[in-house]
Every structure is written in C-alpha cells, then in structure tokens.
C-alpha cells in the first residue's frame, strides 16, 4: 500500500465517533452529571437484543445482523438468545395465538429494565392476517415500547427502530420502573 | 415401459374395480376420479403396487367442503407416477355426521401429517391413523376452521366497529 | 448405532424441551426430546406456532390479491411462490404467455432459488460452527435483493408479477445488475466452496448425519434438494416443464447418501446450475422482441393507469378486474413448481366466482419436516440441530 493511502486509511480508522458526554458541570479533575443521564448513556449503547424471530421479519433481521447493515454498530453487538441476559425483546414476525403464551413467558423471564420492540406489521397489529389464529398485535399480551412499520420493514427501518429504543433508554428516569404509573401499566397486562 | 394414457389408466382401474368410478373427468389433463370411501384406499394401494402404473409418490392429501352437497366433505389425494410422469387425482366424499375414511399411512408414511392437517381443518377422521391429533391449530379448539361456515375473522374481537367498514 | 441405548443399566432418560424459541431452531418449532445422555431416544415435534390460516384467507380474496399471501409462504424465495401462483391462475384461465415473459420469470425464479440456497447453506455453516461463510454469502444475497428491488420495489416479500405477465418491464439498470451479479458472484461462491467443501472439520461434522435412502425419502413424499441428495433426480422443472424450462440446458445434481453433507453439496451445485440457467435466459432474451412483458389479454391483465383515465375499454376492464367481474371457468387445477425446498404445488378449485372456492398449498417444508423425528432418533443432539438447518424448514411454509 502506498504511504499516503495507508495514512488515509489510518486516519479513517481513528475517525471513530464517540458519544457526546451528557450535560453536566465540568472542572479540573471532575465531571458531575445526573445519575439518570450517565446510566441512560451506558444502557442505550449496550442494549442486548433478544431476537424473537418467527417469520419473514426474522430474515430481514438476519440481513440487519449481516455485514451490510451491521446492527453491532449500535451497541447491539451480542444478540442474547437467553431472555435472562437480554434488555430488548425484538418481536419479529407473526405471533399466532398458540405462540402468545410463549411470548409472554419470554417477556416475564427477562429482568428489569426491559424494553420491547414490535417489528413489522404482524407483530404490531396482526398485519394482513386478520384471522382466527393470529394475535392482532403483541400489545394484547405484553407492553410495547417501539413499533416498526413495514411488511417486512427494511433493515434501515429496523435500525431506526433500535435507535428510537436507544432514545427512550437514554432519557428514562432511573425511578420509572418503581413508579405507580409503571405498576399500573404492568397490572393492565396482569404482570406483577 | 410403453406410454400409458389417462384412458389406459382408467381402463385398468375399471377392470379391477368395476362400478366404483362414480365420476371421471379430466380438468386440465389431470385424470380425476371420484369414488367412495371404501374404494379409495384400495385404489391407492392398487395404483402403488401395480408394476406398470407405479404411482409410488403421494403428492398430497387434502380436504374440501361443499356445504350444499349431500355428502359435503371431500378427501382429495394427488398421486404421481414418476415412471409414467403422470399424476392422478382421487376423491371420495363423506357425510357430515360420520366423516370417516381409512388411513393411507400404512402405504405412505408421509401421509401422516397430511391426514392430521386434513383432520385439523375439516374434521375428517382417518381410521387407523397412528396419531390423529390437531397439528396446526391449538389443541383445545373445538371447531374445524376450513369448513365453510367457520368465519375467517376472530368473532370475539371487539376493537373493530363494522359500521365504518360497511359490513 | 451404539451400545449406549441398549445398555439398560446406564440408561437415564431426561426430557428436554427444544423450542419453540430456541435460537438454533431458526423459527418456531418445538421438539420434546427424550434424551439418554447426549443421544436422542425419541422426539415429539409440535408445529403450528405461526399458523396464519392462508387457505382460509385465500377463500375470501380475489385471485390477484392472493399473490401477497404466497410471498409469505416461503419468504426466503418469495418470487418462486409468486410465479407459481400466477402460473396456476393462468393455467386455470388457459392463458398462453409470450416467450420473453417466460424467460424473465425464469431469471427471477432462479435468482431467488440462489438466494434461498445461500441462506440455507450459510446457516448450516453457522450451526456447524463456521460463522464466516454466513457473512460471505449474505453480502451476495443483498445483491440479489438489489436486483429484486430494481424489478419490483421490494426486497423480501416481493409480490413480483401479475396474472398474465409482469407489472412492468425490467429496467436497463435491472439488466445491468443481473449481468454484474453473474460476473461477480462466481468468485465469491468459489471462495465459499473452498472454505467448506473440503474442510476436514466440516466434512467430519456433516457426513453420516441423518442419512436417508431413496425409498424412505419417497415414502415421506420428500421432494427438492433433500430427495435429490438421497439420490433420485426428481425435478419438476425437468419432468413437467413450466415457464419454458424445456428450452434450457442444466443438470440436476444428485447425492448418494442423503446426509447433511450431500444436501449441502447438492444445494451448492444447484446454485451453479441456476447461474447457468440465468446466463442462458439473458442470451435468449436478446433474441426476443423488446418491450413485451405481459400477455395480450386485456380482460385479465390490469391496464396501465393512464389508459384507464383516457380509454373507455381500459376503464371497463380495470373496473371488471378490480371488482372481480372477470369470467372464470369452474374447474380445478393442480400446478407444481420446483420451489427451493421441493415441489411447491397449488391445488385450486374454482366455482366461477371472484375468489377461489378452495385453495390448497402443497408446502414442501411441511411435508419434508415430518421425517425429522425419525431422522434424529439415535443421533446426538448437536446433530439434530444440523439436520434441521440442512432441511431448510421455513416456518411460514411449514405452518401456512
């Protein structure tokens, strides 16, 4: 490789964008900010997704994991196939009524804080399958944070959905999960 | 092995099972024979065993429901003879109150799930089937969803206001 | 297979629930396994976790609205399903298509066969512990998706074509992309084969895993690459040519033992044959009159929109087609195409109405998968995973 080209590439390699620090007070040798912000920053860039892929959208998720789109750039480096170690439940594909209890079980097994993303028309609303056997949207059994439209959504849309979850995570108060409001939401789904 | 036409197959079947061919047609060149429920498994066995016909490949078994007919439930199976490169379609119709027909699983192990699916959708009971349970729908379902009277959409839904859809 | 099973003193049976959300099952299949150590004693599969009632929906939709449903059967190779459905309806209506349309269809179908086999073989690599192949192949698969996107605007669930032809001609850019793909794909595929075909670890991992004889495979009504890997050269494209497949020269690869390795090799070879077919089709297209992309059947093929607004006849046909006033014969049709997983059949009964009276899909995944318990019993658990991915069972096609 020519030296200037190597230098160019080296420059590119070092041109990694760092996340901006949250607003805070800075002085010599210290930096103070709200705990919420620091925690949110850390959480939002290390979301471990649990891909609950049932059908077509799962294939698009595979494309998102692949080299071209590379979801790892957003901190979702490690798809966690165990619900115990996952932060984000990505429901991709049709959820039939037979599958509903299984999905709920997986959600219950996840530890707080947990987020849910409904990818695609089927997971969001049942999509084109308005039939006796399909659950009309997973929000009938578990609470959902972000809906991604599309049948199936393009990988860009899935990444956009992930970035919106990151946005939610970044701005979430550390007290939210203990609040009355949250308990009410859970009670609505019959989750203690 | 010479080329056997649809007529040739039909002649052989007529010779073997006289008066069992209730209706014969040839839509789009595919020999279609309607018979009764006692004869259908025998015909399938004969077609499979006969060396000159060799219908050794079971393509599919499915059901169909004609609510207006006297015998409303139908079993349709498609067989293929790779040696002759021909397909054949066999049908038998069953009454609604006693939809029983004997199984084909002893001839083709692959018939197992096809028959389970047909049972699941239409409630047709295949006698002698090793494990006749529902396969796609939930085990606690009581209706048979592919029958014509069963609604497509979930009747228990309350979030849909039909006034807005002109239904 | 081993004395472990027979030796009753050492037997200690554990029940293991594999699925329906197990990551290695690529979809939603549940298997309740009885295990003796690492060996499988018995397996009880449960399916239906994404049963979506396709056949019931199809009875309530006009013919042209069923194409999106077929997309979602085997979503890894949606165009084959689309084309199969169009051809079924055309057979029912008795339409003859121009050769150019047939060749365009062949190109689309073979591209999607490649895409499907790429997924299957890439995932087989992942399951046997070689992640790199997956990354190689998925990059190429994106290129196929780019071609589809250029042709129809969608990537995965394509909804390509109409009854009677295509909705529009392939653009020049689409042809460029196909030509580029034919040129750039073979070296990558070669690399992939070099990584796997003679790889000691991969061969040891895959040979002898869940072998099957031709008789058994026929008994289970297997078709497609699985049957061919067992050693029977059954291919719908050859025996009952549709869409002018009789004009093409290609070989049907067969295996000998039907094990995972044979399936892998057969699929790889089919990718090469598909490339050959696409090359021939591109040559043949040059000789056909340009700009023909549908049959001249105004009563079944939707007219272009500006015609609808400016031309009385077009308006009438448009109205009739959309409202389902088209005259359909009351008949029954069985049409089969060679899907990526095997014979994909459409059994259509019409009563002259706007939607099918009954539509049944012969879904190869559903029929192939029932042999799964028999294949894995007596083997290791890790081999069961490999068997499943080499069978390429697609949940959408399995559960319909």
Coordinates of C-alpha atoms in Angstrom, one line a residue, chain A residues 119-188:
Chain A
X119 CA -41.0 -5.2 14.3
X120 CA -43.3 -5.4 11.3
X121 CA -47.0 -5.2 10.7
X122 CA -47.8 -8.6 12.1
X123 CA -46.2 -8.0 15.5
X124 CA -47.7 -4.5 15.6
X125 CA -51.2 -5.2 14.6
X126 CA -51.7 -8.6 13.0
X127 CA -50.9 -7.2 9.6
X128 CA -52.7 -8.8 6.7
X129 CA -53.6 -11.8 8.7
X130 CA -56.9 -10.8 10.2
X131 CA -57.7 -14.4 11.0
X132 CA -58.9 -16.6 13.8
X133 CA -55.5 -17.9 14.5
X134 CA -53.3 -14.8 14.7
X135 CA -52.9 -12.5 17.6
X136 CA -53.8 -9.0 16.5
X137 CA -50.7 -7.2 17.7
X138 CA -48.4 -8.3 20.5
X139 CA -49.6 -5.4 22.7
X140 CA -52.5 -7.6 23.6
X141 CA -50.2 -9.7 25.8
X142 CA -47.1 -7.6 26.6
X143 CA -46.5 -3.8 26.7
X144 CA -44.6 -2.5 23.6
X145 CA -42.2 0.5 23.5
X146 CA -41.5 0.9 19.8
X147 CA -43.4 -0.2 16.8
X148 CA -41.6 -0.6 13.5
X149 CA -44.0 -0.5 10.4
X150 CA -43.4 -2.4 7.2
X151 CA -44.2 -5.9 5.9
X152 CA -41.4 -6.6 6.4
X153 CA -39.5 -3.5 7.4
X154 CA -36.3 -2.8 5.6
X155 CA -33.1 -3.3 7.6
X156 CA -32.8 0.5 7.8
X157 CA -36.2 0.6 9.4
X158 CA -35.2 -2.0 12.0
X159 CA -32.1 0.1 12.8
X160 CA -34.2 3.2 13.0
X161 CA -36.5 1.4 15.5
X162 CA -33.4 0.4 17.5
X163 CA -32.2 4.0 17.6
X164 CA -35.6 5.0 18.9
X165 CA -35.4 2.5 21.6
X166 CA -32.0 3.9 22.4
X167 CA -33.6 7.3 22.6
X168 CA -36.1 6.0 25.1
X169 CA -33.5 4.3 27.1
X170 CA -31.2 7.3 27.2
X171 CA -34.0 9.6 28.6
X172 CA -35.6 7.2 31.0
X173 CA -35.6 8.1 34.7
X174 CA -34.0 5.5 36.9
X175 CA -37.1 5.7 39.1
X176 CA -39.5 4.9 36.3
X177 CA -39.6 1.2 36.9
X178 CA -40.6 1.7 40.5
X179 CA -43.3 4.3 39.8
X180 CA -47.0 3.9 40.4
X181 CA -47.7 4.6 36.7
X182 CA -45.4 1.7 35.7
X183 CA -47.0 -0.7 38.1
X184 CA -50.4 0.3 36.7
X185 CA -49.2 -0.5 33.2
X186 CA -47.9 -3.9 34.3
X187 CA -51.1 -4.6 36.2
X188 CA -53.1 -3.9 33.0

